[in-house]
PDB file of C-alpha atoms in Angstrom:
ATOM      1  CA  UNK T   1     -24.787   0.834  -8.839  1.00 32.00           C
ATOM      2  CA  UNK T   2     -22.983   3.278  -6.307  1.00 40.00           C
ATOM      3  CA  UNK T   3     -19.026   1.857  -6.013  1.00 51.00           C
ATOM      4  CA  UNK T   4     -18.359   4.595  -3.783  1.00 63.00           C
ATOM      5  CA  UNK T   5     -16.763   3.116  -0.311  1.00 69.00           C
ATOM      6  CA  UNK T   6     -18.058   5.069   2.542  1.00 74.00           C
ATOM      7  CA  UNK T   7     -15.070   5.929   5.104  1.00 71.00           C
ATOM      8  CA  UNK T   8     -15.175   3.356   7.187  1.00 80.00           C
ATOM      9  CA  UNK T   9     -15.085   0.499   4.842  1.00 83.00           C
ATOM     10  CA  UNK T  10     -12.259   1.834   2.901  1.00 83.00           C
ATOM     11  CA  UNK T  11     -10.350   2.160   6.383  1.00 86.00           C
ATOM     12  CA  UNK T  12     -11.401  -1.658   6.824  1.00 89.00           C
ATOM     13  CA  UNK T  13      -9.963  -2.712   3.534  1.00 87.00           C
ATOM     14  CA  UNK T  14      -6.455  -0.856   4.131  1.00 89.00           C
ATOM     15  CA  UNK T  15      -6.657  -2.524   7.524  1.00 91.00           C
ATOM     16  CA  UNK T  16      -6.811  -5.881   6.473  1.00 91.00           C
ATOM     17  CA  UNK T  17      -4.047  -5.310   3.595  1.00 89.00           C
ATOM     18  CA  UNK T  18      -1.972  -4.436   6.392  1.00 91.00           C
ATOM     19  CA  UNK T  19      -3.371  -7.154   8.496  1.00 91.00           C
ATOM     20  CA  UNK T  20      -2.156  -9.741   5.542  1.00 90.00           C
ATOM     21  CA  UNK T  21       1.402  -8.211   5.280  1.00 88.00           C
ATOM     22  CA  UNK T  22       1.917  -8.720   8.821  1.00 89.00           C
ATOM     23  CA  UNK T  23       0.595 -12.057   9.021  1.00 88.00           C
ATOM     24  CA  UNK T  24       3.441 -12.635   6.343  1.00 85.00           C
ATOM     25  CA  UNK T  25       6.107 -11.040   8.471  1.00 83.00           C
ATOM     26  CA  UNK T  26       5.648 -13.055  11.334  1.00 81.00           C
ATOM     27  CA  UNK T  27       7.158 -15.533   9.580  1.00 79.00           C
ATOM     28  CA  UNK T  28      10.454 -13.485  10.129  1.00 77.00           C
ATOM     29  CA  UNK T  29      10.800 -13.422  14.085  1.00 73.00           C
ATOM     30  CA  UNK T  30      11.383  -9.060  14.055  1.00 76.00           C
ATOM     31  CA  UNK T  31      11.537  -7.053  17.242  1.00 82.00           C
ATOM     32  CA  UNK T  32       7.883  -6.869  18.337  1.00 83.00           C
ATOM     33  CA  UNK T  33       8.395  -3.122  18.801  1.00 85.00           C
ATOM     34  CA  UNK T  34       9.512  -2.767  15.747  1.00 84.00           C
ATOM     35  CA  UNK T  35       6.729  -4.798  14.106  1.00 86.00           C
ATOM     36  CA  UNK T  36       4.153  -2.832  15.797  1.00 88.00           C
ATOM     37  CA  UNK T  37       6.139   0.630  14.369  1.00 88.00           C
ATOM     38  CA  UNK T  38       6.213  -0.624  10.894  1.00 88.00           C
ATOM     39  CA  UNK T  39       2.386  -2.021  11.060  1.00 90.00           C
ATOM     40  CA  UNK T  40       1.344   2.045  12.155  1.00 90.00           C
ATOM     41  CA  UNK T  41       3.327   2.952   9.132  1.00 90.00           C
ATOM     42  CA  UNK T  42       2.346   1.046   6.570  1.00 89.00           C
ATOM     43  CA  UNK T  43      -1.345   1.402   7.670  1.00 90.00           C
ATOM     44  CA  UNK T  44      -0.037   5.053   7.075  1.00 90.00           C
ATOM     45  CA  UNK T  45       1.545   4.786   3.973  1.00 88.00           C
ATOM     46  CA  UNK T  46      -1.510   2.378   2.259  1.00 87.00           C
ATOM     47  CA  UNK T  47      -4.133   5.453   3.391  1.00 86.00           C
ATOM     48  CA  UNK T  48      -2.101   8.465   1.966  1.00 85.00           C
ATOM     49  CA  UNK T  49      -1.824   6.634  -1.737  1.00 81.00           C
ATOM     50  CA  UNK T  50      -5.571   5.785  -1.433  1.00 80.00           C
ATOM     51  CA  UNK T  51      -5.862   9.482  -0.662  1.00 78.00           C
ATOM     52  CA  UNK T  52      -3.569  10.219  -3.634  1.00 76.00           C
ATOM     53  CA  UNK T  53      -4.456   7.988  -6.712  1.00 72.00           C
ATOM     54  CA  UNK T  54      -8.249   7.475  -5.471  1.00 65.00           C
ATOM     55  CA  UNK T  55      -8.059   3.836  -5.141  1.00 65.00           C
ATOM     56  CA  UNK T  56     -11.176   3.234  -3.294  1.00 63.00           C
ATOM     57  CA  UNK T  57     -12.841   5.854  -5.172  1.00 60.00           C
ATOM     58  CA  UNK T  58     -16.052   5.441  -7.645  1.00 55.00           C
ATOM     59  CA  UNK T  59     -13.957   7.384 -10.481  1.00 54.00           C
ATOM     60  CA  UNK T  60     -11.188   4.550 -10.662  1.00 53.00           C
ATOM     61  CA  UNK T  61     -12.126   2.030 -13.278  1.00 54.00           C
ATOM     62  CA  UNK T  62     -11.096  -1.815 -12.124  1.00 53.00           C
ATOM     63  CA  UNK T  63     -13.436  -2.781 -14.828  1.00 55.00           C
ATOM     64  CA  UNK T  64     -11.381  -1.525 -17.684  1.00 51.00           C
ATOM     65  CA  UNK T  65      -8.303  -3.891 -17.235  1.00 51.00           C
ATOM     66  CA  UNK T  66      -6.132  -2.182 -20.193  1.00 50.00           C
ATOM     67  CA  UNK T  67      -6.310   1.178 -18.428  1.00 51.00           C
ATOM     68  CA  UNK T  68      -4.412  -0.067 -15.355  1.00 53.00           C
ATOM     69  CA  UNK T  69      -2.268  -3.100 -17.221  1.00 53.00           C
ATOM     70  CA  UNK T  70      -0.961  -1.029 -20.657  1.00 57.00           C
ATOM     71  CA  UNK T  71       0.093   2.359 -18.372  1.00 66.00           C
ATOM     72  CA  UNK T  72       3.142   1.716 -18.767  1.00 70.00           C
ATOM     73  CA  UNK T  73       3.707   5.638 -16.660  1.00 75.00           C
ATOM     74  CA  UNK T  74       2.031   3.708 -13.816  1.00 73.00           C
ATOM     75  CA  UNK T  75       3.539   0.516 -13.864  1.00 70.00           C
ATOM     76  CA  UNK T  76       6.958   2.438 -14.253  1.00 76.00           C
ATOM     77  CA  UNK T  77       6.400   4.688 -11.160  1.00 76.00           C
ATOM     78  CA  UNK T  78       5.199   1.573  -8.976  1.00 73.00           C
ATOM     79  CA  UNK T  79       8.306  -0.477 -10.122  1.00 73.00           C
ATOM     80  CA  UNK T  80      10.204   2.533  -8.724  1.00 76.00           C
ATOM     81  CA  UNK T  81       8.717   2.390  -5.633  1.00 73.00           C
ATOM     82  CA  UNK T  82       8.989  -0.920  -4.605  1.00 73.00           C
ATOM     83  CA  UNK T  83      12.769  -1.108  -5.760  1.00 72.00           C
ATOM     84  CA  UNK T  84      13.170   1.439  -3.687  1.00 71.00           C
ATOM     85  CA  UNK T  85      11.341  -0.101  -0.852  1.00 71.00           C
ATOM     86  CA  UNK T  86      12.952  -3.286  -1.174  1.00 69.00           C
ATOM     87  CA  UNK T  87      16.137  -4.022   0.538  1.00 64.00           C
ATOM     88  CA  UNK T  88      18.609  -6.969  -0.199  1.00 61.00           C
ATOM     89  CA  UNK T  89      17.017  -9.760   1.152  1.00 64.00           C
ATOM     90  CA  UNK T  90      13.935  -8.776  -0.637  1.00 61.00           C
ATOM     91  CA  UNK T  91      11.757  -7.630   2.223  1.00 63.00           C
ATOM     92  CA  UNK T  92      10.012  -4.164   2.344  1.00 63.00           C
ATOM     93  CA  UNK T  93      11.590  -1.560   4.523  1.00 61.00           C
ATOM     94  CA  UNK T  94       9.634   1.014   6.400  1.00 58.00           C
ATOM     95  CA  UNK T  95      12.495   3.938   5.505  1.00 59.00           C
ATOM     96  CA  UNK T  96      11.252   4.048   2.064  1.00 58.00           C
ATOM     97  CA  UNK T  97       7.440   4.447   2.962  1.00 58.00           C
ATOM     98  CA  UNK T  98       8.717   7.384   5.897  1.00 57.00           C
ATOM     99  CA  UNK T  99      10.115   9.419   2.428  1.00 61.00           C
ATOM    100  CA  UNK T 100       7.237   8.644   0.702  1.00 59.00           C
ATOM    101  CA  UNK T 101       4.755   9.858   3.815  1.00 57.00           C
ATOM    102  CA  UNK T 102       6.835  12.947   4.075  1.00 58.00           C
ATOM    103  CA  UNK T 103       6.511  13.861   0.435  1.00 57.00           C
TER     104      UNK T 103
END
C-alpha cells in the first residue's frame, strides 16, 4: 500500500485544517481583514511544519501509536509552541506562527 500523498491532496488536507479553525473563529466576531490575514498565515504556518517534520509523508508512522504518544522530546517541543502561541484568553495568535515562519 503506497501512503504517500501526492501534492495536491496534502495541500487539500492543510486546507481544510485551516478551513475547521476558521469555522471555529467565527464564533469570535474578528475584523474580517484580519481573519482573512491570519487564515493566509496559518495555511502558511500548517504547510512549512508538514514540510519540516514530514507529516503527510509515507516515512511517518501513525500506525505505531507509542512512537508519537511516549516522545516525550516531541510532546515537549509542541507544548512549547502552543504556549507560546496562546495568548490570555486562550485563543491562538498569528505573532507566534510569523516567528515560527521566519525561523
Amino acid at each position: 500500500m503506497n501512503d504517500g500523498l501526492k501534492p495536491n491532496q496534502e495541500e487539500k488536507i492543510i486546507k481544510n485544517m485551516v478551513d475547521c479553525i476558521m469555522d471555529d473563529l467565527d464564533n469570535f466576531y474578528f475584523d474580517e481583514l484580519i481573519m482573512k490575514q491570519y487564515k493566509k498565515e496559518l495555511f502558511q504556518f500548517f504547510k512549512k511544519i508538514s514540510k519540516e517534520y514530514s507529516l503527510f509523508k509515507a516515512g511517518f508512522d501513525f500506525s505505531n501509536k507509542k512512537n508519537i504518544v511516549n516522545d516525550k522530546e516531541k510532546l515537549e517541543e509542541i507544548a512549547q509552541y502552543i504556549a507560546a502561541a496562546t495568548d490570555s484568553r486562550g485563543l491562538i495568535s498569528s505573532i507566534p506562527i510569523k516567528k515560527i515562519l521566519e525561523e
